[in-house]
PDB file of C-alpha atoms in Angstrom:
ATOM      1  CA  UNK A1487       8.148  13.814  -1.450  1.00  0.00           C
ATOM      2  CA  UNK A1488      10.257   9.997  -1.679  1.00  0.00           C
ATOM      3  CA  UNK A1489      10.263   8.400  -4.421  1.00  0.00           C
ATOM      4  CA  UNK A1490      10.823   5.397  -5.156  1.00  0.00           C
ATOM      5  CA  UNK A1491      11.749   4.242  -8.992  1.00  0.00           C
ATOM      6  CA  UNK A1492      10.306   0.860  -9.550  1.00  0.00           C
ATOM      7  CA  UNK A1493      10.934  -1.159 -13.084  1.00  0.00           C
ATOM      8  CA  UNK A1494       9.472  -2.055 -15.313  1.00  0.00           C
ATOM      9  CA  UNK A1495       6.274  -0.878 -15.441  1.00  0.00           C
ATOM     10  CA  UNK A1496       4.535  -3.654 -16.856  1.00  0.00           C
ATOM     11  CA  UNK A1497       5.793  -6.859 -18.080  1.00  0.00           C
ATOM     12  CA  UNK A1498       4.631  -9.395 -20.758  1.00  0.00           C
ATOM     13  CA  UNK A1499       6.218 -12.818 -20.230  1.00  0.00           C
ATOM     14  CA  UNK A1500       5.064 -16.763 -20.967  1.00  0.00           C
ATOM     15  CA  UNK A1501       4.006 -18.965 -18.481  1.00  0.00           C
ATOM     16  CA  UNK A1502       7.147 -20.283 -16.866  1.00  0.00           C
ATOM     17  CA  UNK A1503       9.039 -17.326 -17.521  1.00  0.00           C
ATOM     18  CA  UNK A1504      10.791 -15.899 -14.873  1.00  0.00           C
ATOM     19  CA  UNK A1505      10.374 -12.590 -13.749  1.00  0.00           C
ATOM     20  CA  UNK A1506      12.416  -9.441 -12.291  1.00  0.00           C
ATOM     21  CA  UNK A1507      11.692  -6.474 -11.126  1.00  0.00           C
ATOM     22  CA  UNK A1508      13.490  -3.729  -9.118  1.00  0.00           C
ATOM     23  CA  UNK A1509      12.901  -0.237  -6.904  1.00  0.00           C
ATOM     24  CA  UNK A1510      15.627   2.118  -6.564  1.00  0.00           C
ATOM     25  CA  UNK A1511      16.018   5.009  -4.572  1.00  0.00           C
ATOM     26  CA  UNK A1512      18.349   8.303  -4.039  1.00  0.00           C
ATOM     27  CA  UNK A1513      18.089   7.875  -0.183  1.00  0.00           C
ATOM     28  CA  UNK A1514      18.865   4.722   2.101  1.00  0.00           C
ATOM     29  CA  UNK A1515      16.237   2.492   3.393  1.00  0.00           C
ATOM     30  CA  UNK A1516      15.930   0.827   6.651  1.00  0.00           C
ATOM     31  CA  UNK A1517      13.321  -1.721   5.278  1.00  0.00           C
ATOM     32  CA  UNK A1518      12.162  -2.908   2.367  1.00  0.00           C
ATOM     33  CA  UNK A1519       8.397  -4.796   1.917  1.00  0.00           C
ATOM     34  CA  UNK A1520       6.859  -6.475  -1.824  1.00  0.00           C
ATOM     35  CA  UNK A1521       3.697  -6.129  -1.943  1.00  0.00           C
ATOM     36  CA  UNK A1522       1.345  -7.851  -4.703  1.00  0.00           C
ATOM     37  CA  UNK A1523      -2.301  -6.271  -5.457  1.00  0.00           C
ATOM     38  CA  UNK A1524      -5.361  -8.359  -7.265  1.00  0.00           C
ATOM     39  CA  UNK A1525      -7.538  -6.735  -8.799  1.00  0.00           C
ATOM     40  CA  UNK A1526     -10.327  -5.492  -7.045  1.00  0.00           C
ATOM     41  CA  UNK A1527      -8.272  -6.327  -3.601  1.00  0.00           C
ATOM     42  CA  UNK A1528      -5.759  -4.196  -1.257  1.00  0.00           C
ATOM     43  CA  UNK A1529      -2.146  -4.680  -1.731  1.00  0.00           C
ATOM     44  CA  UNK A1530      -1.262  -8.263   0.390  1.00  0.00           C
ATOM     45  CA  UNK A1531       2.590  -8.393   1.631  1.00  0.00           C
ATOM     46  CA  UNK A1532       4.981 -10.672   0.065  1.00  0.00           C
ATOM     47  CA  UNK A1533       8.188 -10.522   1.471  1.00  0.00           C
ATOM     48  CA  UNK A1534      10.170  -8.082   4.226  1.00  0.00           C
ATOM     49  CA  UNK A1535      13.785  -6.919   4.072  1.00  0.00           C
ATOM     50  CA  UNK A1536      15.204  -5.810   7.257  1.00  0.00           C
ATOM     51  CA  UNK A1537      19.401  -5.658   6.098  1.00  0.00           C
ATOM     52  CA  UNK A1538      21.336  -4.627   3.970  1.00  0.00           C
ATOM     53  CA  UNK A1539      21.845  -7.730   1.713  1.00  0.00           C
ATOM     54  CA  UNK A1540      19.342  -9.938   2.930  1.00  0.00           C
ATOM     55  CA  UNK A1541      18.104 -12.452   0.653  1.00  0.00           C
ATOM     56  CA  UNK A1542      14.729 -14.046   1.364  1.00  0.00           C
ATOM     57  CA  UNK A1543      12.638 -16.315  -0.104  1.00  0.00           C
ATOM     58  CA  UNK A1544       8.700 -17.066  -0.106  1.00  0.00           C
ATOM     59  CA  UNK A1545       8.086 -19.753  -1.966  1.00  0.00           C
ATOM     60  CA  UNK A1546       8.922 -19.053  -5.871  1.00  0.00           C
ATOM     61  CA  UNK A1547       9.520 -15.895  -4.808  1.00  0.00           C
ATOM     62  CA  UNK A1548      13.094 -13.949  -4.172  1.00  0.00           C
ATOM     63  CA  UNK A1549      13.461 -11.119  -2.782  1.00  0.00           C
ATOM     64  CA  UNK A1550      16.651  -9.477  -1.278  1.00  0.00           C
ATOM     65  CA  UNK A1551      18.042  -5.634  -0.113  1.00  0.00           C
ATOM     66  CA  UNK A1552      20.471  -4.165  -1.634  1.00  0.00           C
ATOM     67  CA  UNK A1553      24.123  -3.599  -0.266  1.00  0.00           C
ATOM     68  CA  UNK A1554      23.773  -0.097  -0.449  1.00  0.00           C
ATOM     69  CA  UNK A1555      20.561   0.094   0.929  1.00  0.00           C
ATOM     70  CA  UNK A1556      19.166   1.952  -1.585  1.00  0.00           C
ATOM     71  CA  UNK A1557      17.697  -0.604  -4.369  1.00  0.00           C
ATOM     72  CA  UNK A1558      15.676  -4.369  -3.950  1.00  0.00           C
ATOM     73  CA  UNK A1559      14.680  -6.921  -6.388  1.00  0.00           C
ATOM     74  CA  UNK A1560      12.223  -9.085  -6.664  1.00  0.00           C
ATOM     75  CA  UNK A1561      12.536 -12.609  -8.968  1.00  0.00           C
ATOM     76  CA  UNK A1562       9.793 -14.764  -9.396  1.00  0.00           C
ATOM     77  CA  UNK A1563      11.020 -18.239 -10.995  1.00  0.00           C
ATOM     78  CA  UNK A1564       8.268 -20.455 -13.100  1.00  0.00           C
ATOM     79  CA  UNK A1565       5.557 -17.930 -13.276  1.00  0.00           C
ATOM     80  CA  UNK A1566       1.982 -19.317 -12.945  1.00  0.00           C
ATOM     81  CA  UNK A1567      -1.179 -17.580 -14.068  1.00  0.00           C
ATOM     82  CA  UNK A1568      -2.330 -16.614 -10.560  1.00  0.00           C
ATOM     83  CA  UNK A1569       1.046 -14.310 -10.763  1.00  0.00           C
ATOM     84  CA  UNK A1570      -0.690 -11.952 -12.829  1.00  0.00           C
ATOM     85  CA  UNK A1571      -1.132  -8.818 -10.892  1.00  0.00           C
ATOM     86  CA  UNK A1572       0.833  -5.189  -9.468  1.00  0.00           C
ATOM     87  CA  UNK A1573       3.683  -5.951  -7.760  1.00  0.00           C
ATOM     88  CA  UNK A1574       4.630  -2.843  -5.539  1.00  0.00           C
ATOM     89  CA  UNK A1575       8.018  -2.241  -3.608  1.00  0.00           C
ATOM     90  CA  UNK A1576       7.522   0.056   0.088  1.00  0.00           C
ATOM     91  CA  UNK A1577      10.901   1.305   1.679  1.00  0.00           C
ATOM     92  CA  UNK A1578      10.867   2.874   4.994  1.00  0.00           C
ATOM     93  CA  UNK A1579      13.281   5.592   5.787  1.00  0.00           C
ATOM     94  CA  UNK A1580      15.057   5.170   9.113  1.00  0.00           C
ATOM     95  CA  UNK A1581      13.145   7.032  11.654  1.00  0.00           C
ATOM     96  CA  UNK A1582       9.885   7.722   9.105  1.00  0.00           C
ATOM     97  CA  UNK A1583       6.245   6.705  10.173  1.00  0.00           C
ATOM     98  CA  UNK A1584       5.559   5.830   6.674  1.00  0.00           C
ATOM     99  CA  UNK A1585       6.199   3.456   3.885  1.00  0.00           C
ATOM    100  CA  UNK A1586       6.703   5.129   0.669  1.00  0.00           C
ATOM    101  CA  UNK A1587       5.327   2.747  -2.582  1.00  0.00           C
ATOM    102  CA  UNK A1588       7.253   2.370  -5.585  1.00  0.00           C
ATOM    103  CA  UNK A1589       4.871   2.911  -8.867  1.00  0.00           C
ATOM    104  CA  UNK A1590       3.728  -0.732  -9.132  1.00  0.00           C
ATOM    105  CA  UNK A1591       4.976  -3.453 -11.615  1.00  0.00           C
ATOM    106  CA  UNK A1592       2.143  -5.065 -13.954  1.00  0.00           C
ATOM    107  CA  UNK A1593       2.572  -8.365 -14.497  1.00  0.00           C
ATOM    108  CA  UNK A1594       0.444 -10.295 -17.576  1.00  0.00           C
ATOM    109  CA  UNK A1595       0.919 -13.942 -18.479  1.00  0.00           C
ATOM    110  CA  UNK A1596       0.304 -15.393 -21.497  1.00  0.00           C
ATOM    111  CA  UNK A1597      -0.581 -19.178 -21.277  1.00  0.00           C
TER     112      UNK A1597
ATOM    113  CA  UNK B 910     -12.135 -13.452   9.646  1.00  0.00           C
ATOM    114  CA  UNK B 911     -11.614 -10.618   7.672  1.00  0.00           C
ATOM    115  CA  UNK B 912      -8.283  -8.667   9.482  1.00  0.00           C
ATOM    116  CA  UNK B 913      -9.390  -5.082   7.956  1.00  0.00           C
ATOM    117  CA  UNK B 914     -12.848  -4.504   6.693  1.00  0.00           C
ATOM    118  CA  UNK B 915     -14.075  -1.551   4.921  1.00  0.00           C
ATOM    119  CA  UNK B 916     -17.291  -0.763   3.500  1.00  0.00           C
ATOM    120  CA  UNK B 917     -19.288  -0.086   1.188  1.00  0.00           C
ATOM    121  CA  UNK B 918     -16.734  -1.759  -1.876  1.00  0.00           C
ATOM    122  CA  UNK B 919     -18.378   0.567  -4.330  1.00  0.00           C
ATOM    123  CA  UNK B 920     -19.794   4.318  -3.663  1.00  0.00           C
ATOM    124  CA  UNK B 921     -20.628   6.336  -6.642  1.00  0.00           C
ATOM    125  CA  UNK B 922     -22.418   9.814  -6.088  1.00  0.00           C
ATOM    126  CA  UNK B 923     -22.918  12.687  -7.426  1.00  0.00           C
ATOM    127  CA  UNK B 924     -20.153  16.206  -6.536  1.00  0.00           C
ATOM    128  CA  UNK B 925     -20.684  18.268  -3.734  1.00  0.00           C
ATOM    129  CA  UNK B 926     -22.409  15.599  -2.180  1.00  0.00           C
ATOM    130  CA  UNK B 927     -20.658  14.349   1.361  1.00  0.00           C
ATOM    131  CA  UNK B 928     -20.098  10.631   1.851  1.00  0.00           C
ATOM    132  CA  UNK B 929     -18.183   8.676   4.697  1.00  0.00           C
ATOM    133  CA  UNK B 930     -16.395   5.284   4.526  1.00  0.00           C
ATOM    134  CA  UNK B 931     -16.180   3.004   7.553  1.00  0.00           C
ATOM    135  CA  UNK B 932     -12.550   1.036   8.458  1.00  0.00           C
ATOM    136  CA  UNK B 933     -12.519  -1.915  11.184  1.00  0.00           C
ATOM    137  CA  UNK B 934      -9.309  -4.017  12.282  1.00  0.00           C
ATOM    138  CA  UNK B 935      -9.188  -6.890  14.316  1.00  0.00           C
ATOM    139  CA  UNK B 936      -5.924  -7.467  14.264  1.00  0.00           C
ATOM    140  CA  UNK B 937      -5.343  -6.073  17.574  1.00  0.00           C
ATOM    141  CA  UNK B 938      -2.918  -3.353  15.502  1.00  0.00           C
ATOM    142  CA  UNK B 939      -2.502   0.422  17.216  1.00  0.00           C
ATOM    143  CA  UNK B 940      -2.051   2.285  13.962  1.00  0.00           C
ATOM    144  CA  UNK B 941      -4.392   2.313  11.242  1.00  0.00           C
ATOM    145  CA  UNK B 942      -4.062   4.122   7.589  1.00  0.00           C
ATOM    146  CA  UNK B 943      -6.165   5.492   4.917  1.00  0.00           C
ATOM    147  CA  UNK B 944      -4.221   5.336   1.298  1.00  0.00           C
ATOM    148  CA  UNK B 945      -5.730   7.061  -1.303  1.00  0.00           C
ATOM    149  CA  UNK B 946      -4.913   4.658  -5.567  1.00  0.00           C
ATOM    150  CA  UNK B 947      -5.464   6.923  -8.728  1.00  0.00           C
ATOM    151  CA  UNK B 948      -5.987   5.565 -12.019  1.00  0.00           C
ATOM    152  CA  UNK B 949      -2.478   5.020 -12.370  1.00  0.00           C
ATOM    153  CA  UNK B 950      -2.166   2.545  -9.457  1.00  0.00           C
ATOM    154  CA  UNK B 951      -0.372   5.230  -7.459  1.00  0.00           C
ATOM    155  CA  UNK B 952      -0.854   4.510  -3.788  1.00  0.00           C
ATOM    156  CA  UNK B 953      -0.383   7.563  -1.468  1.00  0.00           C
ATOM    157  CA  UNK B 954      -0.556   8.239   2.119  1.00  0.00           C
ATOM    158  CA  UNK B 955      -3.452  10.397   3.567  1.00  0.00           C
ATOM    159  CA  UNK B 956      -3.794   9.868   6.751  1.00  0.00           C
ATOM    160  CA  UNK B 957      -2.141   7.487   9.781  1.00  0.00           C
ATOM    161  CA  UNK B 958      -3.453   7.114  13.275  1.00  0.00           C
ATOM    162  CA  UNK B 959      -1.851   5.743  16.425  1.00  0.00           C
ATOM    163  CA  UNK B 960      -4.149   4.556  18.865  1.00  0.00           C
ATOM    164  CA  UNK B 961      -6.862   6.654  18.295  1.00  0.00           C
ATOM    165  CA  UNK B 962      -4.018   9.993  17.758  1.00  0.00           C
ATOM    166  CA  UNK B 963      -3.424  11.393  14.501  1.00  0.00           C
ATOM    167  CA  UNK B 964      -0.170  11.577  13.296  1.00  0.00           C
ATOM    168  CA  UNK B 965       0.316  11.630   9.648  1.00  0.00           C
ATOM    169  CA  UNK B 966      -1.334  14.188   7.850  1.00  0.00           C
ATOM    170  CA  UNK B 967       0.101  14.345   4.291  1.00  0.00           C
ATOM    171  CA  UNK B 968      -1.347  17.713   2.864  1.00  0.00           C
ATOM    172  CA  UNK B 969      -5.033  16.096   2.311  1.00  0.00           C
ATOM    173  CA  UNK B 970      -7.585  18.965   1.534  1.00  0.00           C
ATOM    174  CA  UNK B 971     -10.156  19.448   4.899  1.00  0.00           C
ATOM    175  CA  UNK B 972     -12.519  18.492   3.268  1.00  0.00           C
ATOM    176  CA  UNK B 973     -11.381  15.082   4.222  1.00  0.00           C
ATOM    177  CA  UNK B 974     -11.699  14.151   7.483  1.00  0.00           C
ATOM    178  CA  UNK B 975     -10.506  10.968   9.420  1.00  0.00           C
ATOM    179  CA  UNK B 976     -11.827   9.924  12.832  1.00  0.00           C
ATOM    180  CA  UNK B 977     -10.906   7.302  14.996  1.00  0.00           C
ATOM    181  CA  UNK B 978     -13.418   6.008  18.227  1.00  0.00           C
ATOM    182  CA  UNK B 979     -11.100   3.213  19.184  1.00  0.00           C
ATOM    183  CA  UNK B 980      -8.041   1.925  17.675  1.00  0.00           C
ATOM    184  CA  UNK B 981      -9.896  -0.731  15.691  1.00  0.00           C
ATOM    185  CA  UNK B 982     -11.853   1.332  14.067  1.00  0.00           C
ATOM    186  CA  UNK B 983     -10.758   4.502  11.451  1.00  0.00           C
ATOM    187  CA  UNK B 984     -13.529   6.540   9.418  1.00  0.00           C
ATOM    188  CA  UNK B 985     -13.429   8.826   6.411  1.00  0.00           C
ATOM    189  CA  UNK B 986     -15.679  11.207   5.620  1.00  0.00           C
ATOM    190  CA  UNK B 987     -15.164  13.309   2.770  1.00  0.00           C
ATOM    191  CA  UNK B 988     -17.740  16.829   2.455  1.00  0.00           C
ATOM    192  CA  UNK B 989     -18.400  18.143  -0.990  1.00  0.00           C
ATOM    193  CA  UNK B 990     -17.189  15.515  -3.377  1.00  0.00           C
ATOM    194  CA  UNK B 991     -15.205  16.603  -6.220  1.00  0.00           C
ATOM    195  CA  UNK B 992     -14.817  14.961  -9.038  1.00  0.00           C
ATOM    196  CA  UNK B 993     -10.654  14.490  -8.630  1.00  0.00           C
ATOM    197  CA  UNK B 994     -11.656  12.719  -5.438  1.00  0.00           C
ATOM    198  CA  UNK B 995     -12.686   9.572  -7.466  1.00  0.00           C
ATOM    199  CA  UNK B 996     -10.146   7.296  -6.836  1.00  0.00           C
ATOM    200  CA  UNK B 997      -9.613   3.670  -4.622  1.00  0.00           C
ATOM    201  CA  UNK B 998      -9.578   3.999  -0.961  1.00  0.00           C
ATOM    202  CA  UNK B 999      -7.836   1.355   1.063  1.00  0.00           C
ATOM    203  CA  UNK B1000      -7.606   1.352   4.844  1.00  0.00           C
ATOM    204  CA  UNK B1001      -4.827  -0.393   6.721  1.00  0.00           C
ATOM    205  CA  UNK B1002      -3.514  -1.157  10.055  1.00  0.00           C
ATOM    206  CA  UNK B1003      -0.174  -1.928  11.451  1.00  0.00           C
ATOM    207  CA  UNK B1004       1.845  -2.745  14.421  1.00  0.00           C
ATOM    208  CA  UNK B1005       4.533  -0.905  14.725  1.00  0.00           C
ATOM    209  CA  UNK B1006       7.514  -2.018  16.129  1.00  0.00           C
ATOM    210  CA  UNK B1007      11.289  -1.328  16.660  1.00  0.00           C
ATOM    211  CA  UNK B1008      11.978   1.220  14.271  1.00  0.00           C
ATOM    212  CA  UNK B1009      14.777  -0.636  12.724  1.00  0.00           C
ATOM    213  CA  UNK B1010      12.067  -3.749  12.080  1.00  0.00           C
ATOM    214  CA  UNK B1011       9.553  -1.655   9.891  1.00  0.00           C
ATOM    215  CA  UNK B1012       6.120  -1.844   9.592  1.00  0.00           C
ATOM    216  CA  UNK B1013       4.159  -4.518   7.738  1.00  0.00           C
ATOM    217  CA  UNK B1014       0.747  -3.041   6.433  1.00  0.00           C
ATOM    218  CA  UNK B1015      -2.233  -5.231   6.148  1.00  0.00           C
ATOM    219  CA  UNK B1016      -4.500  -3.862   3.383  1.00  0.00           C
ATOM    220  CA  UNK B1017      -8.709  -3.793   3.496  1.00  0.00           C
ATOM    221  CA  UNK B1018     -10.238  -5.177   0.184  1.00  0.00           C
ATOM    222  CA  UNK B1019     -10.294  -1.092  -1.221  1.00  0.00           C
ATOM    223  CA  UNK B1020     -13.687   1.393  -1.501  1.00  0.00           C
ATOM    224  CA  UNK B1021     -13.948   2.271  -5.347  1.00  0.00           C
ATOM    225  CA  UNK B1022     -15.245   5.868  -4.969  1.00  0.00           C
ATOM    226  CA  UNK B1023     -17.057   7.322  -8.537  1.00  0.00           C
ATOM    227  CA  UNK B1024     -17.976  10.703  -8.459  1.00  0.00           C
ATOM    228  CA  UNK B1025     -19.924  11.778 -11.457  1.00  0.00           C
TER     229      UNK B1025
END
């Protein structure tokens, strides 16, 4: 099936670190969502991408869709504790009924 | 007010047994999901309905079987539990809408499902 390449696969930074993290893909997307997961909680969105080099922002949070339309990144800027968590990239393909996820991002802060 | 509830949280039984989890929206959405998270944090699509219609089926053994009453409400019951069936279920609902916008998926709280 899709796939979508997310990186890295976990991360280690200091509080107040800032963070990035990317999803690439082989085939173009029409959308792209973040998603961030708590333990013990469903996936809750973040931010949606909707063209191709759209650059939105929620909060500390960056997000923006790649020219090509087949990458996104996701920055996070002065990372807090309550970032801690998987941070998962979803791309819909034009005309698809589904989201495909990217493998997740782990995020751990030290204080 | 919870937007997608599922229950129970935790299930643990024993294989071969047959267990069902129960999915409620009130979000007023017309498509609901069930994803299926393996220890690796994978999250894959099982099953997607469309007001009360299936239509996703992603290659999910029959012994899994969704079913829908009303559009606020999706159910999965599973018949002989295995033990590769342990895993996190989460329901979700969405509301579709141009197909150039997307869809945005809201997520239940996940079903930890332990079969020993």
């Amino acid at each position: 099936g899709q796939q979508l390449n997310q990186s890295p696969q976990s991360m280690f930074i200091q509080e107040g670190e800032d963070v990035s993290m990317n999803c690439t893909s082989s085939s173009i997307f029409n959308t792209w969502l973040w998603y961030k997961q708590d333990p013990g909680e469903g996936p809750v969105l973040l931010i949606a991408l909707y063209k191709a080099g759209e650059l939105t922002s929620n909060g500390r949070l960056t997000a923006q869709f790649g020219i090509t339309r087949k990458d996104s990144f996701l920055n996070i800027s002065a990372s807090i504790p309550s970032d801690v968590g998987i941070y998962f990239c979803a791309g819909q393909l034009k005309g698809a009924q589904k989201l495909v996820f990217g493998q997740g991002t782990r995020l751990t802060i030290n204080p | 007010d919870t937007a997608v509830s599922q229950t129970p949280k935790y299930l643990v039984t024993q294989m071969g047994n047959d267990k069902s989890i129960k999915c409620e929206q009130n979000l007023g959405h017309d498509t609901m999901y069930w994803y299926k998270q393996d220890s690796k944090k994978f999250l894959k699509i099982m099953f997607s309905y469309n007001n009360k219609e299936l239509i996703i089926n992603e290659t999910v053994p029959n012994r899994f079987s969704p079913k829908s009453p009303d559009k606020a409400h999706l159910n999965l019951h599973i018949n002989s539990l295995e033990l590769g069936d342990s895993a996190v279920y989460f329901c979700a609902s969405s509301q579709p809408g141009y197909t150039t916008m997307g869809e945005k998926l809201f997520f239940g709280s996940g079903t930890q499902l332990s079969v020993l």
